[in-house]
Short mmCIF file of C-alpha atoms in Angstrom, two decimals:
data_model
loop_
_atom_site.label_atom_id
_atom_site.label_comp_id
_atom_site.label_asym_id
_atom_site.label_seq_id
_atom_site.Cartn_x
_atom_site.Cartn_y
_atom_site.Cartn_z
CA MET A 1352 13.69 -11.52 22.78
CA LEU A 1353 12.29 -8.70 24.72
CA LEU A 1354 10.77 -8.25 28.17
CA ILE A 1355 8.73 -5.26 29.45
CA LYS A 1356 8.38 -5.41 32.97
CA ASN A 1357 6.67 -3.50 35.94
CA GLY A 1358 4.41 -1.53 33.57
CA LYS A 1359 0.92 -0.25 34.03
CA ILE A 1360 -0.36 -2.44 31.17
CA VAL A 1361 -3.70 -1.52 29.42
CA THR A 1362 -4.37 -4.50 27.33
CA MET A 1363 -7.74 -3.26 25.76
CA THR A 1364 -9.20 -6.83 26.52
CA GLY A 1365 -10.74 -5.74 29.90
CA VAL A 1366 -7.86 -7.33 31.84
CA ASN A 1367 -5.21 -4.72 32.81
CA TYR A 1368 -2.28 -4.79 35.11
CA GLU A 1369 -1.19 -2.13 37.52
CA LYS A 1370 2.29 -3.78 37.40
CA GLY A 1371 2.84 -6.26 34.84
CA SER A 1372 5.24 -7.83 32.17
CA ILE A 1373 4.95 -8.71 28.65
CA LEU A 1374 7.33 -11.19 26.96
CA ILE A 1375 7.95 -10.79 23.32
CA LYS A 1376 9.83 -13.32 20.92
CA ASP A 1377 10.12 -13.42 17.11
CA GLY A 1378 7.85 -10.32 16.67
CA LYS A 1379 4.97 -11.71 18.71
CA ILE A 1380 3.56 -11.51 22.18
CA VAL A 1381 4.24 -14.70 23.86
CA GLU A 1382 3.20 -14.06 27.53
CA ILE A 1383 1.56 -11.43 29.66
CA SER A 1384 1.53 -11.68 33.42
CA GLU A 1385 2.15 -9.81 36.61
CA ASN A 1386 5.68 -11.55 36.82
CA ILE A 1387 7.58 -13.09 34.16
CA ASN A 1388 11.08 -14.52 34.80
CA GLU A 1389 13.68 -12.79 32.90
CA PRO A 1390 14.92 -15.02 30.09
CA GLN A 1391 18.65 -15.19 29.54
CA GLY A 1392 19.79 -12.82 26.93
CA ALA A 1393 16.51 -10.96 26.70
CA GLU A 1394 16.69 -7.13 26.36
CA VAL A 1395 14.71 -5.61 29.33
CA ILE A 1396 12.55 -2.41 29.54
CA ASP A 1397 11.64 -1.48 33.06
CA ALA A 1398 8.36 0.46 32.62
CA GLU A 1399 7.75 1.16 36.27
CA ASN A 1400 5.14 3.88 36.56
CA LYS A 1401 4.67 3.90 32.89
CA TRP A 1402 1.71 3.40 30.73
CA VAL A 1403 1.94 0.33 28.32
CA LEU A 1404 -0.50 0.11 25.49
CA PRO A 1405 -0.99 -1.56 22.25
CA GLY A 1406 0.43 0.50 19.39
CA LEU A 1407 -2.14 3.18 18.33
CA ILE A 1408 -4.09 2.92 15.22
CA ASP A 1409 -5.29 5.71 12.85
CA ALA A 1410 -8.31 4.29 10.89
CA HIS A 1411 -8.27 7.10 8.27
CA CYS A 1412 -5.38 9.26 7.06
CA HIS A 1413 -3.48 9.97 3.94
CA LEU A 1414 -0.01 9.21 5.29
CA GLY A 1415 2.62 9.15 2.66
CA MET A 1416 0.31 10.25 0.01
CA LEU A 1417 0.30 14.02 0.59
CA GLU A 1418 3.83 14.37 1.73
CA GLU A 1419 5.24 16.99 4.10
CA ASP A 1420 7.50 19.92 2.95
CA ILE A 1421 6.68 19.04 -0.73
CA GLY A 1422 4.35 20.63 -3.06
CA PHE A 1423 2.86 19.06 -6.29
CA GLU A 1424 5.69 16.61 -6.49
CA GLY A 1425 4.72 14.91 -3.25
CA ASN A 1426 0.80 15.12 -3.88
CA ASP A 1427 -0.43 11.69 -4.88
CA LEU A 1428 -3.70 12.00 -3.15
CA ASN A 1429 -6.31 12.51 -5.80
CA GLU A 1430 -6.47 11.44 -9.43
CA SER A 1431 -9.04 14.20 -9.99
CA THR A 1432 -9.43 13.58 -13.90
CA ASP A 1433 -12.06 10.92 -13.74
CA PRO A 1434 -14.77 10.51 -11.07
CA ILE A 1435 -14.61 6.78 -11.20
CA THR A 1436 -11.22 5.34 -10.43
CA PRO A 1437 -11.66 2.19 -8.27
CA GLN A 1438 -8.47 0.70 -9.81
CA LEU A 1439 -6.16 2.96 -7.99
CA ARG A 1440 -4.16 1.38 -5.33
CA ALA A 1441 -2.68 3.27 -2.29
CA ILE A 1442 0.34 1.17 -2.11
CA ASP A 1443 1.44 2.78 -5.51
CA GLY A 1444 1.25 6.27 -4.05
CA ILE A 1445 2.43 5.90 -0.49
CA ASN A 1446 5.99 6.94 0.16
CA PRO A 1447 7.45 5.36 3.15
CA PHE A 1448 10.11 8.12 3.56
CA ASP A 1449 7.53 10.82 4.12
CA PRO A 1450 8.79 12.54 7.40
CA ALA A 1451 5.30 12.18 8.72
CA PHE A 1452 5.97 8.46 9.25
CA ASP A 1453 8.64 9.33 11.75
CA GLU A 1454 6.10 11.66 13.62
CA ALA A 1455 3.60 8.84 13.86
CA VAL A 1456 6.18 6.47 15.30
CA LYS A 1457 7.32 9.12 17.90
CA ALA A 1458 3.70 9.22 18.97
CA GLY A 1459 3.17 5.56 19.32
CA ILE A 1460 1.26 5.12 16.30
CA THR A 1461 2.12 1.79 14.79
CA THR A 1462 -0.65 1.15 12.25
CA VAL A 1463 -2.61 3.38 9.79
CA MET A 1464 -5.25 2.97 7.02
CA SER A 1465 -3.93 5.31 4.31
CA GLY A 1466 -5.41 5.79 0.87
CA PRO A 1467 -6.76 8.35 -1.79
CA GLY A 1468 -8.65 11.44 -0.91
CA SER A 1469 -12.21 12.48 -1.59
CA ALA A 1470 -12.07 14.25 -4.94
CA ASN A 1471 -13.72 11.24 -6.83
CA VAL A 1472 -16.96 9.40 -6.35
CA ILE A 1473 -14.89 6.40 -6.28
CA GLY A 1474 -11.20 7.25 -5.38
CA GLY A 1475 -9.57 3.87 -5.02
CA GLN A 1476 -8.26 1.30 -2.75
CA PHE A 1477 -7.11 1.94 0.81
CA ALA A 1478 -4.28 -0.06 2.50
CA VAL A 1479 -3.53 -0.85 6.15
CA ILE A 1480 0.12 -0.60 6.86
CA LYS A 1481 2.63 -0.50 9.72
CA THR A 1482 4.43 2.89 10.17
CA LYS A 1483 8.06 1.74 9.97
CA GLY A 1484 9.81 0.41 7.02
CA VAL A 1485 11.42 1.16 3.53
CA SER A 1486 9.26 -1.07 1.37
CA ILE A 1487 5.60 -0.37 1.37
CA ASP A 1488 5.13 -4.12 0.37
CA GLU A 1489 6.69 -5.24 3.68
CA MET A 1490 4.65 -2.88 5.75
CA VAL A 1491 1.42 -3.97 4.48
CA ILE A 1492 -1.07 -5.59 6.90
CA LEU A 1493 -4.10 -5.70 4.63
CA GLU A 1494 -4.31 -4.48 0.93
CA PRO A 1495 -6.83 -3.79 -0.37
CA ALA A 1496 -8.52 -2.90 2.84
CA ALA A 1497 -11.38 -0.81 1.53
CA VAL A 1498 -12.54 1.16 -1.48
CA LYS A 1499 -12.86 4.92 -1.06
CA ILE A 1500 -16.21 6.55 -2.02
CA ALA A 1501 -17.11 10.20 -1.48
CA PHE A 1502 -20.13 12.25 -1.05
CA GLY A 1503 -21.01 15.83 -0.60
CA GLU A 1504 -19.15 18.93 -1.51
CA ASN A 1505 -15.69 17.39 -2.55
CA PRO A 1506 -16.83 15.60 -5.71
CA LYS A 1507 -19.30 18.18 -6.52
CA ARG A 1508 -16.72 20.97 -6.31
CA ILE A 1509 -14.01 19.19 -8.23
CA TYR A 1510 -16.18 18.30 -11.26
CA LYS A 1511 -18.25 21.36 -11.47
CA GLY A 1512 -14.88 23.06 -12.24
CA LYS A 1513 -14.48 20.58 -15.21
CA ASN A 1514 -18.00 20.99 -16.25
CA LYS A 1515 -18.81 17.30 -15.95
CA MET A 1516 -20.93 14.86 -13.70
CA PRO A 1517 -21.13 14.90 -10.77
CA MET A 1518 -22.27 18.43 -10.06
CA THR A 1519 -24.95 17.50 -7.79
CA ARG A 1520 -25.46 15.01 -4.89
CA MET A 1521 -27.87 13.10 -7.20
CA GLY A 1522 -25.10 12.84 -9.78
CA THR A 1523 -22.76 11.42 -7.12
CA ALA A 1524 -25.14 8.72 -6.12
CA ALA A 1525 -26.17 7.81 -9.64
CA LEU A 1526 -22.53 7.38 -10.73
CA LEU A 1527 -21.99 5.14 -7.74
CA ARG A 1528 -25.00 3.11 -8.54
CA GLU A 1529 -24.09 2.85 -12.15
CA THR A 1530 -20.59 1.57 -11.46
CA LEU A 1531 -21.75 -0.79 -8.76
CA THR A 1532 -24.40 -2.21 -11.23
CA LYS A 1533 -21.68 -2.53 -13.92
CA ALA A 1534 -19.46 -4.41 -11.36
CA ALA A 1535 -22.37 -6.84 -10.62
CA ASN A 1536 -23.03 -7.52 -14.26
CA TYR A 1537 -19.36 -7.97 -14.80
CA LYS A 1538 -19.16 -10.45 -12.05
CA ASN A 1539 -21.99 -12.46 -13.53
CA ARG A 1540 -20.48 -12.51 -16.82
CA LYS A 1541 -17.13 -13.42 -15.61
CA ASN A 1542 -18.45 -16.38 -13.40
CA ALA A 1543 -20.48 -17.68 -16.35
CA ALA A 1544 -17.47 -17.56 -18.73
CA LEU A 1545 -15.31 -19.36 -16.19
CA ALA A 1546 -17.88 -21.95 -15.72
CA LYS A 1547 -17.95 -22.69 -19.30
CA GLY A 1548 -14.21 -22.37 -19.76
CA ASP A 1549 -14.38 -19.58 -22.00
CA ASN A 1550 -11.99 -16.71 -22.46
CA PHE A 1551 -12.77 -13.56 -20.57
CA ASP A 1552 -11.31 -10.07 -20.80
CA ILE A 1553 -10.22 -8.58 -17.51
CA ASP A 1554 -11.32 -5.00 -16.71
CA ILE A 1555 -9.28 -3.77 -13.65
CA ARG A 1556 -11.69 -1.13 -12.73
CA MET A 1557 -14.32 -3.90 -12.19
CA GLU A 1558 -11.89 -6.22 -10.58
CA ALA A 1559 -11.06 -3.63 -7.94
CA LEU A 1560 -14.72 -3.79 -6.90
CA MET A 1561 -15.17 -7.60 -6.71
CA PRO A 1562 -13.86 -7.77 -3.01
CA VAL A 1563 -16.63 -5.16 -2.21
CA LEU A 1564 -19.25 -7.20 -3.94
CA ASP A 1565 -18.07 -10.26 -2.21
CA ARG A 1566 -18.26 -8.57 1.15
CA LYS A 1567 -14.58 -8.99 1.79
CA ILE A 1568 -13.84 -5.45 2.15
CA PRO A 1569 -16.07 -2.42 2.75
CA LEU A 1570 -16.77 0.81 0.81
CA LYS A 1571 -15.08 3.53 2.90
CA ALA A 1572 -17.52 6.54 2.62
CA HIS A 1573 -16.40 10.08 2.92
CA ALA A 1574 -19.58 11.73 4.37
CA HIS A 1575 -20.02 14.76 6.63
CA ARG A 1576 -23.67 15.76 6.33
CA THR A 1577 -26.68 13.73 7.40
CA ASP A 1578 -28.08 13.27 3.98
CA ASP A 1579 -24.83 12.06 2.53
CA MET A 1580 -24.42 9.44 5.37
CA LEU A 1581 -27.92 8.23 4.84
CA THR A 1582 -27.31 8.01 0.95
CA ALA A 1583 -24.21 5.93 1.58
CA VAL A 1584 -26.19 3.54 3.81
CA ARG A 1585 -29.07 3.25 1.44
CA ILE A 1586 -26.70 2.31 -1.52
CA ALA A 1587 -24.79 -0.15 0.65
CA LYS A 1588 -27.98 -1.85 1.55
CA GLU A 1589 -29.25 -1.84 -2.12
CA PHE A 1590 -25.93 -3.73 -3.33
CA ASN A 1591 -25.57 -5.65 -0.12
CA VAL A 1592 -22.12 -4.41 0.61
CA LEU A 1593 -20.17 -3.47 3.63
CA LEU A 1594 -19.67 0.23 4.67
CA THR A 1595 -17.93 2.37 7.06
CA LEU A 1596 -18.96 6.02 7.60
CA ASP A 1597 -15.82 8.10 7.62
CA HIS A 1598 -15.91 11.67 9.12
CA CYS A 1599 -19.72 11.45 10.37
CA THR A 1600 -19.52 15.02 11.39
CA GLU A 1601 -23.39 15.33 11.80
CA GLY A 1602 -23.65 11.80 13.25
CA HIS A 1603 -25.05 13.31 16.39
CA ILE A 1604 -28.03 14.31 14.53
CA ILE A 1605 -29.05 10.70 13.27
CA ILE A 1606 -27.80 8.53 16.04
CA GLU A 1607 -30.67 6.20 15.77
CA GLN A 1608 -30.37 5.89 12.01
CA ILE A 1609 -26.67 5.04 12.31
CA LYS A 1610 -27.26 2.70 15.12
CA ASN A 1611 -30.01 0.91 13.28
CA SER A 1612 -27.83 0.46 10.10
CA GLY A 1613 -25.21 -1.46 11.98
CA VAL A 1614 -22.46 0.52 10.15
CA PRO A 1615 -19.37 1.50 12.12
CA THR A 1616 -18.00 4.97 11.99
CA ILE A 1617 -14.68 6.54 11.86
CA PHE A 1618 -15.19 10.06 13.42
CA GLY A 1619 -13.09 13.21 12.82
CA PRO A 1620 -11.10 15.27 12.13
CA ILE A 1621 -12.15 17.43 15.16
CA MET A 1622 -9.16 19.79 15.74
CA THR A 1623 -9.95 21.84 12.75
CA PHE A 1624 -11.91 24.96 12.12
CA ARG A 1625 -15.28 24.57 10.17
CA GLY A 1626 -13.81 25.24 6.81
CA LYS A 1627 -16.73 23.88 4.77
CA VAL A 1628 -20.56 24.27 4.68
CA GLU A 1629 -20.91 20.53 5.39
CA THR A 1630 -18.93 20.85 8.63
CA LYS A 1631 -20.79 23.67 10.10
CA ASN A 1632 -22.67 21.41 12.57
CA ARG A 1633 -19.39 19.68 13.88
CA ASN A 1634 -19.66 18.91 17.49
CA TYR A 1635 -17.06 17.47 19.97
CA THR A 1636 -19.70 15.43 21.78
CA THR A 1637 -20.59 13.36 18.61
CA ALA A 1638 -18.01 10.57 19.65
CA LYS A 1639 -19.63 10.20 23.17
CA LEU A 1640 -23.21 10.16 21.82
CA LEU A 1641 -22.41 7.48 19.09
CA ASN A 1642 -20.47 5.49 21.60
CA ASP A 1643 -23.21 5.58 23.93
CA ALA A 1644 -25.65 4.41 21.50
CA GLY A 1645 -23.57 1.31 20.85
CA VAL A 1646 -22.18 2.30 17.59
CA LYS A 1647 -18.65 0.86 16.85
CA LEU A 1648 -16.44 3.95 16.95
CA ALA A 1649 -12.83 4.94 15.97
CA ILE A 1650 -11.42 8.32 15.70
CA MET A 1651 -9.14 9.55 12.95
CA THR A 1652 -6.72 12.45 12.10
CA ASP A 1653 -7.36 12.54 8.47
CA HIS A 1654 -3.60 13.44 8.20
CA PRO A 1655 -2.51 15.86 6.94
CA VAL A 1656 -5.74 17.61 7.97
CA ILE A 1657 -4.55 17.09 11.57
CA PRO A 1658 -1.01 16.11 11.90
CA ILE A 1659 -0.71 12.28 12.63
CA GLU A 1660 0.99 12.77 15.86
CA TYR A 1661 -2.04 14.32 17.41
CA LEU A 1662 -4.16 11.10 17.06
CA PRO A 1663 -4.18 10.44 20.83
CA ILE A 1664 -4.96 14.30 21.46
CA CYS A 1665 -7.98 13.87 19.40
CA ALA A 1666 -9.14 11.13 21.47
CA GLY A 1667 -8.38 13.09 24.48
CA LEU A 1668 -10.66 15.86 23.29
CA ALA A 1669 -13.47 13.35 23.08
CA VAL A 1670 -12.79 12.40 26.82
CA LYS A 1671 -13.12 16.15 27.60
CA SER A 1672 -16.50 16.10 25.94
CA GLY A 1673 -17.69 13.12 27.97
CA LEU A 1674 -16.35 9.85 26.51
CA SER A 1675 -14.67 7.69 29.23
CA ILE A 1676 -10.76 7.29 29.08
CA GLU A 1677 -11.28 3.57 28.41
CA GLU A 1678 -13.73 3.91 25.64
CA ALA A 1679 -11.46 6.74 24.08
CA LEU A 1680 -8.41 4.50 24.09
CA LYS A 1681 -10.56 1.83 22.25
CA THR A 1682 -11.21 4.32 19.52
CA ILE A 1683 -7.59 4.39 18.66
CA THR A 1684 -6.75 0.75 19.29
CA ILE A 1685 -9.00 -2.24 19.37
CA ASN A 1686 -12.19 -0.53 17.86
CA ALA A 1687 -10.02 0.78 15.16
CA ALA A 1688 -8.58 -2.58 14.44
CA GLU A 1689 -11.93 -4.29 14.38
CA ILE A 1690 -13.42 -1.94 12.00
CA LEU A 1691 -10.35 -2.26 9.78
CA GLY A 1692 -10.55 -5.99 9.88
CA ILE A 1693 -7.02 -6.42 11.51
CA SER A 1694 -7.82 -7.23 15.06
CA ASP A 1695 -6.52 -10.75 14.74
CA ARG A 1696 -3.03 -9.11 14.51
CA VAL A 1697 -3.13 -5.74 16.39
CA GLY A 1698 -5.30 -3.43 18.44
CA SER A 1699 -4.85 -5.25 21.80
CA ILE A 1700 -1.88 -6.79 23.99
CA GLU A 1701 -2.84 -10.35 23.70
CA LYS A 1702 -0.69 -13.48 23.34
CA GLY A 1703 -0.05 -14.46 19.61
CA LYS A 1704 -0.67 -10.91 18.36
CA ASP A 1705 2.05 -8.75 16.72
CA ALA A 1706 4.14 -7.28 19.29
CA ASP A 1707 3.25 -3.46 18.51
CA ILE A 1708 3.41 -1.59 21.77
CA ALA A 1709 3.73 1.95 22.97
CA ILE A 1710 5.13 2.92 26.25
CA TYR A 1711 4.34 6.36 27.68
CA ASP A 1712 5.29 8.29 30.82
CA GLY A 1713 1.52 9.02 31.47
CA ASN A 1714 -1.93 8.89 29.72
CA PRO A 1715 -1.13 9.26 26.00
CA MET A 1716 -4.21 11.50 25.67
CA ASP A 1717 -2.71 14.09 27.90
CA VAL A 1718 -0.83 16.93 25.79
CA TYR A 1719 2.07 16.66 28.50
CA THR A 1720 2.69 12.97 28.01
CA ASP A 1721 5.72 11.78 26.11
CA THR A 1722 6.26 8.60 24.26
CA LEU A 1723 9.26 6.72 25.59
CA TYR A 1724 9.32 3.56 23.45
CA THR A 1725 7.47 2.57 20.22
CA ILE A 1726 7.87 -1.11 19.38
CA ILE A 1727 6.64 -2.56 16.05
CA ASP A 1728 6.92 -6.45 15.38
CA GLY A 1729 9.00 -6.81 18.35
CA LYS A 1730 11.67 -4.28 17.40
CA ILE A 1731 12.19 -0.93 19.27
CA VAL A 1732 11.86 1.52 16.52
CA TYR A 1733 11.66 4.68 18.83
CA ARG A 1734 13.46 5.23 22.09
CA ARG A 1735 13.07 8.74 23.63
#
């Protein structure tokens, strides 16, 4: 049992405490109040004058897939030998012993969505995992959590070098439509065979897309430019599937179109130079403008593009450009959890949720702030 007392608790539910307490038992939050009597035998953290938040969430990164301090041997990000690889699973490529996991924990980041890169039109299946553990299977919150798709420069550049489709944006969209059509046909044939009791040969590529067609998980669209984002929305509507717009670099140009689509956005990375043509219009005010329009918004690092420990600083830069402190914190807690489909477990400090909590000596979006404690599933996994 663990008791956190006297903390400035920011629950992300709209109910905060200037001086409150949280009781944790069996890995779950069991009580939140201004005052909780200290249970016998409980470990106590006195968080007076400290910020107590739900563990932070990075909604798009490649943690454990492009490992630190290692070259090719630790690069499991892109299977860039075939533009269509939905059958790839992030859990088969994430190394929990990547040193970046420790950096995440030290920053109070307790949950991430990690998965394949953007070389392929369909790159594979992302997973949502906790940031502490030795077995990826025990760290998983949700898997598969999304299927990665990519538009724009990346698949064009990779496959132009191989002299094969796609070498144009038309080719990327055509391959995606073709594959989703094959998946829909596969689903119909499978259902018909099962209804008759006939044998049916399983195709693991097509099986990977069944949760997408069933609207259980979204397509996770790498898209920077306006036309790429709108193509992603167009195709999602054609096939009646869920979608998230990841990167959304030019989102400020098509705010009304994104708002009307109802598609959530995962914005970033924003602490980088404009290294590609499609990022030339990157703007720090995009997060505020999307949020003000009512678009569900999370902020990402795209680690290792931005080191994962700087996730709260990325949110802080959005504050500097006009986003409120409360809304910025939502982008790396409850909004991220809702977009990833895991808000029943994490993203806020509420009774019954996983006891994933970060304690700071100030606002975590301030560069001078230190993480004092990180708690995952009720266990202190980092203590400054």
